[in-house]
Amino acid sequence: MQIHPEMATVLEQFKDAPPMDFVNTPVPEIRKLMDHMAFPPGNLPMHEVRELGIPGGDGQGMKLRLYRPSTAQSAPVMVYFHGGGWCIGTLDTHDNLCRHLARITGMNVVSVDYRLAPEHVFPAALDDAYAATRWVADHGAELNCDASQLMVAGDSAGGNLAIATCLRAKEDGWKGITQQLLFYPVCDSRMDAPSHGLYAQMPILTREAMAAMWRHYHPSAPAHPLASIMQYPDVAGLPPAVLVTAELDILRDEGEDFAKRLQQVGVPVSTMRAEGMLHGFANFSTLVPTVARLLEAACSRLRNHSGRTVG
């Protein structure tokens, strides 16, 4: 149960930060703390970064941010959903990660500022995620995006939204999503996989915090299978996936179990377990060299699934 030395060194820089106590602290207060803990901007220039306003899942305005790493007139596109337990996180908290993914893949990346809980409970975030994905598909040409090469991606709760977006597309009979890139996705509201006990008090995400996030996002029980996606009855026909877990993460086993479910019904899945890594490690890609290499390895598997080089 040893944290990777590079990650441990970086965590030392955050040791005096106030704890993210989702059990006892109101979520708006935690968001204020997050505003003062932004990661330093990485040296990851883009050809273009553009703010977009579109109709959200409720018909109200929603913000997106488009990252174009090159001058390509029609690049593949990744629609990205940030993590934060459906409660915290913004376009800015994941700015470095989205830039890094765009640089690695050569894809355009569209980051989605979906509605957050507890003000907006399930299915608000999913409604926004799906609306954003369909909007990008419909407006690809004006965004210099090739909508025939559209994929979804996300970390933690954002990984959950990426999977749920694919499930909703399946329900609608829409085949516009070609791939998924999933970093330590939230998969099961039951939280009964062994890793929940093994790593319940590890830094960044404790078991108590995850339980509180579930209560904020989906206060009624039992959880809907488009929220607790491990309980979705039929996952056949979903797009190929690259699913990355962290060794020292409560969500490790449920993510790997979900990957097995996909494989059992014939969905191509490439899994990676990041040894010595904690939940949330992808956000450290501009600070931890090993994390940068892990992102590159994950994205290289996307190219294998598609049968072509991305970018």
CSV table of C-alpha atoms in Angstrom, one decimal:
chain,number,residue,atom,x,y,z
A,1,MET,CA,0.0,0.0,0.0
A,2,GLN,CA,2.8,2.4,-1.0
A,3,ILE,CA,2.0,5.6,-2.8
A,4,HIS,CA,4.2,6.2,-5.8
A,5,PRO,CA,7.2,8.4,-4.7
A,6,GLU,CA,6.5,11.1,-7.3
A,7,MET,CA,2.9,11.4,-6.2
A,8,ALA,CA,3.8,11.4,-2.5
A,9,THR,CA,6.2,14.3,-3.1
A,10,VAL,CA,3.5,16.4,-4.8
A,11,LEU,CA,1.0,15.5,-2.1
A,12,GLU,CA,3.3,17.1,0.4
A,13,GLN,CA,2.6,20.4,-1.2
A,14,PHE,CA,-1.1,20.1,-0.3
A,15,LYS,CA,-0.6,18.8,3.2
A,16,ASP,CA,-1.7,22.0,4.9
A,17,ALA,CA,-4.8,22.5,2.7
A,18,PRO,CA,-8.2,22.3,4.4
A,19,PRO,CA,-9.8,18.9,4.3
A,20,MET,CA,-12.5,18.2,1.7
A,21,ASP,CA,-15.0,17.1,4.4
A,22,PHE,CA,-18.1,16.1,2.3
A,23,VAL,CA,-19.8,14.6,5.4
A,24,ASN,CA,-19.8,17.8,7.6
A,25,THR,CA,-19.1,20.7,5.2
A,26,PRO,CA,-21.8,22.2,2.9
A,27,VAL,CA,-20.8,21.6,-0.7
A,28,PRO,CA,-20.8,25.4,-1.6
A,29,GLU,CA,-18.1,25.8,1.1
A,30,ILE,CA,-16.0,23.0,-0.4
A,31,ARG,CA,-16.3,24.6,-3.8
A,32,LYS,CA,-14.8,27.8,-2.3
A,33,LEU,CA,-11.9,25.8,-0.9
A,34,MET,CA,-11.4,24.3,-4.4
A,35,ASP,CA,-11.2,27.8,-5.9
A,36,HIS,CA,-8.0,28.4,-3.9
A,37,MET,CA,-6.4,25.0,-4.7
A,38,ALA,CA,-6.2,25.3,-8.4
A,39,PHE,CA,-3.4,23.4,-10.0
A,40,PRO,CA,-0.7,25.7,-11.5
A,41,PRO,CA,-1.2,26.2,-15.2
A,42,GLY,CA,0.8,23.8,-17.3
A,43,ASN,CA,2.9,25.0,-20.2
A,44,LEU,CA,0.5,23.4,-22.7
A,45,PRO,CA,-0.4,26.0,-25.4
A,46,MET,CA,-3.2,25.4,-27.8
A,47,HIS,CA,-3.9,26.7,-31.3
A,48,GLU,CA,-7.3,27.8,-30.0
A,49,VAL,CA,-9.3,27.7,-26.7
A,50,ARG,CA,-12.9,28.9,-27.2
A,51,GLU,CA,-15.7,29.3,-24.7
A,52,LEU,CA,-19.1,28.1,-26.1
A,53,GLY,CA,-22.7,28.6,-24.8
A,54,ILE,CA,-25.3,25.9,-25.7
A,55,PRO,CA,-28.7,24.7,-24.5
A,56,GLY,CA,-28.2,22.3,-21.6
A,57,GLY,CA,-30.3,19.3,-20.7
A,58,ASP,CA,-33.0,21.5,-19.2
A,59,GLY,CA,-33.0,23.9,-22.1
A,60,GLN,CA,-31.1,26.6,-20.1
A,61,GLY,CA,-27.7,27.8,-21.0
A,62,MET,CA,-24.6,25.6,-20.4
A,63,LYS,CA,-20.9,26.4,-20.9
A,64,LEU,CA,-18.5,24.3,-22.9
A,65,ARG,CA,-14.8,24.9,-23.6
A,66,LEU,CA,-13.2,23.8,-26.9
A,67,TYR,CA,-9.5,23.0,-27.0
A,68,ARG,CA,-7.9,22.8,-30.5
A,69,PRO,CA,-4.3,21.7,-30.3
A,70,SER,CA,-3.5,22.3,-34.0
A,71,THR,CA,-4.7,24.0,-37.1
A,72,ALA,CA,-6.4,20.9,-38.4
A,73,GLN,CA,-9.6,21.8,-40.2
A,74,SER,CA,-11.4,18.6,-39.1
A,75,ALA,CA,-9.9,16.7,-36.1
A,76,PRO,CA,-11.4,13.9,-34.1
A,77,VAL,CA,-13.2,15.2,-31.0
A,78,MET,CA,-13.3,14.1,-27.4
A,79,VAL,CA,-16.2,15.3,-25.2
A,80,TYR,CA,-14.9,15.4,-21.7
A,81,PHE,CA,-16.7,15.3,-18.3
A,82,HIS,CA,-14.8,16.5,-15.3
A,83,GLY,CA,-14.7,14.6,-12.0
A,84,GLY,CA,-15.7,15.8,-8.5
A,85,GLY,CA,-18.4,13.5,-7.2
A,86,TRP,CA,-21.0,15.3,-9.3
A,87,CYS,CA,-20.7,18.0,-6.7
A,88,ILE,CA,-17.5,20.0,-7.4
A,89,GLY,CA,-15.3,20.7,-10.3
A,90,THR,CA,-15.3,23.2,-13.1
A,91,LEU,CA,-13.9,23.9,-16.5
A,92,ASP,CA,-10.9,25.4,-14.8
A,93,THR,CA,-10.2,22.6,-12.4
A,94,HIS,CA,-9.7,20.3,-15.4
A,95,ASP,CA,-8.1,22.8,-17.8
A,96,ASN,CA,-4.6,21.3,-17.6
A,97,LEU,CA,-5.9,17.7,-18.0
A,98,CYS,CA,-8.0,18.6,-21.1
A,99,ARG,CA,-5.1,20.5,-22.6
A,100,HIS,CA,-2.8,17.5,-21.9
A,101,LEU,CA,-5.2,15.1,-23.5
A,102,ALA,CA,-5.6,17.3,-26.6
A,103,ARG,CA,-1.8,17.5,-26.9
A,104,ILE,CA,-1.3,13.8,-26.6
A,105,THR,CA,-4.0,12.7,-28.9
A,106,GLY,CA,-4.1,15.5,-31.4
A,107,MET,CA,-7.9,15.5,-30.9
A,108,ASN,CA,-10.0,18.5,-30.2
A,109,VAL,CA,-11.4,18.3,-26.7
A,110,VAL,CA,-14.7,19.8,-25.6
A,111,SER,CA,-15.0,20.1,-21.8
A,112,VAL,CA,-18.5,20.3,-20.4
A,113,ASP,CA,-19.7,22.5,-17.4
A,114,TYR,CA,-22.6,20.3,-16.4
A,115,ARG,CA,-25.0,21.1,-13.5
A,116,LEU,CA,-23.8,20.0,-10.0
A,117,ALA,CA,-25.4,18.4,-7.0
A,118,PRO,CA,-26.9,18.8,-4.5
A,119,GLU,CA,-28.6,21.8,-6.2
A,120,HIS,CA,-29.3,19.6,-9.2
A,121,VAL,CA,-29.7,15.9,-8.5
A,122,PHE,CA,-29.8,13.0,-10.9
A,123,PRO,CA,-30.4,13.1,-13.8
A,124,ALA,CA,-29.5,16.7,-14.3
A,125,ALA,CA,-25.7,16.1,-14.8
A,126,LEU,CA,-26.5,13.2,-17.2
A,127,ASP,CA,-29.1,15.3,-19.1
A,128,ASP,CA,-26.4,18.0,-19.6
A,129,ALA,CA,-23.7,15.5,-20.6
A,130,TYR,CA,-25.9,13.8,-23.2
A,131,ALA,CA,-27.2,17.2,-24.5
A,132,ALA,CA,-23.6,18.4,-24.9
A,133,THR,CA,-22.5,15.3,-26.7
A,134,ARG,CA,-25.4,15.5,-29.2
A,135,TRP,CA,-24.7,19.2,-29.7
A,136,VAL,CA,-21.1,18.6,-30.5
A,137,ALA,CA,-22.0,15.9,-32.9
A,138,ASP,CA,-24.5,18.2,-34.7
A,139,HIS,CA,-22.1,21.2,-34.8
A,140,GLY,CA,-18.9,19.5,-35.6
A,141,ALA,CA,-18.1,21.3,-38.8
A,142,GLU,CA,-18.3,24.8,-37.2
A,143,LEU,CA,-16.0,23.6,-34.4
A,144,ASN,CA,-13.4,22.1,-36.8
A,145,CYS,CA,-14.3,18.7,-35.4
A,146,ASP,CA,-14.9,15.4,-37.3
A,147,ALA,CA,-18.1,14.2,-35.7
A,148,SER,CA,-17.7,10.8,-37.3
A,149,GLN,CA,-14.7,10.4,-34.8
A,150,LEU,CA,-16.5,11.5,-31.7
A,151,MET,CA,-15.6,9.9,-28.3
A,152,VAL,CA,-16.5,10.6,-24.7
A,153,ALA,CA,-14.2,10.7,-21.7
A,154,GLY,CA,-14.1,11.5,-18.1
A,155,ASP,CA,-12.6,11.0,-14.7
A,156,SER,CA,-14.4,9.7,-11.6
A,157,ALA,CA,-18.0,11.0,-11.6
A,158,GLY,CA,-17.1,12.3,-15.1
A,159,GLY,CA,-16.2,8.7,-16.1
A,160,ASN,CA,-19.6,7.7,-14.8
A,161,LEU,CA,-21.3,10.4,-16.9
A,162,ALA,CA,-19.3,9.2,-20.0
A,163,ILE,CA,-20.6,5.7,-19.6
A,164,ALA,CA,-24.1,6.8,-18.8
A,165,THR,CA,-24.1,9.0,-21.9
A,166,CYS,CA,-23.2,5.9,-24.0
A,167,LEU,CA,-26.1,4.0,-22.3
A,168,ARG,CA,-28.5,6.8,-23.1
A,169,ALA,CA,-27.3,6.9,-26.7
A,170,LYS,CA,-27.9,3.1,-26.8
A,171,GLU,CA,-31.5,3.6,-25.5
A,172,ASP,CA,-32.0,6.3,-28.2
A,173,GLY,CA,-30.5,4.1,-30.9
A,174,TRP,CA,-27.9,6.8,-31.6
A,175,LYS,CA,-24.5,5.4,-32.7
A,176,GLY,CA,-22.6,8.6,-32.8
A,177,ILE,CA,-20.0,7.7,-30.1
A,178,THR,CA,-17.0,5.7,-31.2
A,179,GLN,CA,-14.9,5.2,-28.1
A,180,GLN,CA,-14.7,5.8,-24.3
A,181,LEU,CA,-11.7,6.9,-22.2
A,182,LEU,CA,-12.5,6.3,-18.5
A,183,PHE,CA,-10.3,7.3,-15.6
A,184,TYR,CA,-11.3,5.5,-12.3
A,185,PRO,CA,-15.1,5.8,-13.0
A,186,VAL,CA,-17.7,5.7,-10.3
A,187,CYS,CA,-19.7,2.6,-11.2
A,188,ASP,CA,-21.7,1.2,-8.2
A,189,SER,CA,-23.7,3.0,-5.6
A,190,ARG,CA,-23.6,-0.1,-3.4
A,191,MET,CA,-19.9,0.6,-2.6
A,192,ASP,CA,-19.4,-3.0,-1.6
A,193,ALA,CA,-16.3,-4.0,-3.6
A,194,PRO,CA,-13.2,-5.0,-1.6
A,195,SER,CA,-11.2,-1.9,-2.5
A,196,HIS,CA,-13.8,0.2,-0.6
A,197,GLY,CA,-12.6,-1.4,2.6
A,198,LEU,CA,-8.9,-1.6,1.7
A,199,TYR,CA,-8.5,2.0,0.9
A,200,ALA,CA,-11.3,3.7,2.8
A,201,GLN,CA,-9.1,6.3,4.4
A,202,MET,CA,-6.6,7.0,1.5
A,203,PRO,CA,-5.9,10.6,0.6
A,204,ILE,CA,-8.1,12.4,-2.0
A,205,LEU,CA,-11.1,10.2,-1.8
A,206,THR,CA,-12.3,8.4,1.3
A,207,ARG,CA,-15.2,6.0,1.5
A,208,GLU,CA,-17.2,8.4,3.7
A,209,ALA,CA,-16.8,11.2,1.1
A,210,MET,CA,-17.9,9.0,-1.7
A,211,ALA,CA,-21.0,7.9,0.2
A,212,ALA,CA,-21.8,11.6,0.9
A,213,MET,CA,-21.4,12.4,-2.8
A,214,TRP,CA,-23.8,9.6,-3.7
A,215,ARG,CA,-26.3,11.1,-1.3
A,216,HIS,CA,-26.0,14.5,-2.8
A,217,TYR,CA,-26.3,13.2,-6.4
A,218,HIS,CA,-28.9,10.6,-6.0
A,219,PRO,CA,-30.7,11.1,-2.6
A,220,SER,CA,-33.5,8.5,-3.4
A,221,ALA,CA,-32.9,4.8,-3.1
A,222,PRO,CA,-32.4,2.5,-4.9
A,223,ALA,CA,-30.1,4.3,-7.3
A,224,HIS,CA,-31.2,4.5,-11.0
A,225,PRO,CA,-29.2,2.2,-13.2
A,226,LEU,CA,-28.1,5.2,-15.3
A,227,ALA,CA,-26.5,6.5,-12.2
A,228,SER,CA,-25.2,3.2,-10.6
A,229,ILE,CA,-24.2,1.9,-14.0
A,230,MET,CA,-22.9,-1.4,-12.7
A,231,GLN,CA,-26.6,-2.3,-12.2
A,232,TYR,CA,-27.6,-1.4,-15.7
A,233,PRO,CA,-29.2,-4.6,-17.1
A,234,ASP,CA,-27.6,-4.8,-20.5
A,235,VAL,CA,-24.4,-3.1,-21.5
A,236,ALA,CA,-24.0,-4.9,-24.8
A,237,GLY,CA,-23.3,-2.7,-27.8
A,238,LEU,CA,-21.5,0.1,-26.0
A,239,PRO,CA,-18.5,1.7,-27.7
A,240,PRO,CA,-15.0,0.3,-27.1
A,241,ALA,CA,-13.4,1.5,-23.9
A,242,VAL,CA,-10.0,2.2,-22.3
A,243,LEU,CA,-10.6,2.0,-18.6
A,244,VAL,CA,-7.9,3.1,-16.2
A,245,THR,CA,-8.0,2.5,-12.5
A,246,ALA,CA,-5.7,3.5,-9.6
A,247,GLU,CA,-4.2,0.9,-7.4
A,248,LEU,CA,-4.8,2.7,-4.1
A,249,ASP,CA,-8.4,3.9,-4.8
A,250,ILE,CA,-11.7,2.8,-3.3
A,251,LEU,CA,-13.2,2.8,-6.8
A,252,ARG,CA,-10.5,0.4,-8.2
A,253,ASP,CA,-12.5,-2.9,-8.0
A,254,GLU,CA,-15.9,-1.5,-9.2
A,255,GLY,CA,-14.2,0.0,-12.2
A,256,GLU,CA,-12.4,-3.3,-13.0
A,257,ASP,CA,-15.6,-5.2,-12.4
A,258,PHE,CA,-17.4,-3.0,-14.8
A,259,ALA,CA,-14.7,-3.6,-17.4
A,260,LYS,CA,-15.3,-7.3,-17.0
A,261,ARG,CA,-19.0,-6.9,-17.6
A,262,LEU,CA,-18.3,-5.1,-20.8
A,263,GLN,CA,-15.9,-7.8,-21.9
A,264,GLN,CA,-18.3,-10.5,-21.1
A,265,VAL,CA,-20.8,-9.1,-23.7
A,266,GLY,CA,-18.2,-8.5,-26.3
A,267,VAL,CA,-17.4,-4.9,-25.9
A,268,PRO,CA,-13.7,-4.3,-26.6
A,269,VAL,CA,-12.1,-3.0,-23.4
A,270,SER,CA,-8.5,-2.2,-22.6
A,271,THR,CA,-7.8,-2.0,-18.9
A,272,MET,CA,-4.9,-0.4,-17.1
A,273,ARG,CA,-4.1,-0.3,-13.3
A,274,ALA,CA,-1.9,2.6,-12.3
A,275,GLU,CA,0.4,1.1,-9.7
A,276,GLY,CA,1.0,3.3,-6.6
A,277,MET,CA,-1.5,5.8,-7.7
A,278,LEU,CA,-4.4,7.4,-5.8
A,279,HIS,CA,-7.8,8.5,-7.0
A,280,GLY,CA,-7.6,11.7,-9.0
A,281,PHE,CA,-4.1,11.1,-10.2
A,282,ALA,CA,-4.8,12.2,-13.8
A,283,ASN,CA,-5.2,15.8,-12.6
A,284,PHE,CA,-1.5,15.8,-11.7
A,285,SER,CA,-0.3,15.1,-15.2
A,286,THR,CA,1.6,18.4,-15.5
A,287,LEU,CA,3.2,17.9,-12.0
A,288,VAL,CA,4.1,14.2,-12.0
A,289,PRO,CA,6.1,12.7,-14.9
A,290,THR,CA,4.8,9.2,-14.3
A,291,VAL,CA,1.2,10.4,-14.6
A,292,ALA,CA,2.1,12.1,-17.9
A,293,ARG,CA,3.4,8.7,-19.1
A,294,LEU,CA,0.3,7.0,-17.9
A,295,LEU,CA,-1.9,9.4,-19.9
A,296,GLU,CA,0.2,8.7,-23.0
A,297,ALA,CA,-0.1,5.0,-22.5
A,298,ALA,CA,-3.9,5.2,-22.1
A,299,CYS,CA,-4.3,7.4,-25.1
A,300,SER,CA,-2.1,5.0,-27.2
A,301,ARG,CA,-4.7,2.3,-26.5
A,302,LEU,CA,-7.4,4.5,-28.0
A,303,ARG,CA,-5.6,4.4,-31.3
A,304,ASN,CA,-5.5,0.7,-31.2
A,305,HIS,CA,-9.2,0.4,-30.7
A,306,SER,CA,-10.1,2.7,-33.6
A,307,GLY,CA,-7.7,1.0,-36.0
A,308,ARG,CA,-6.2,4.3,-36.9
A,309,THR,CA,-3.9,6.9,-35.5
A,310,VAL,CA,-5.7,9.7,-33.8
A,311,GLY,CA,-4.7,13.2,-34.9
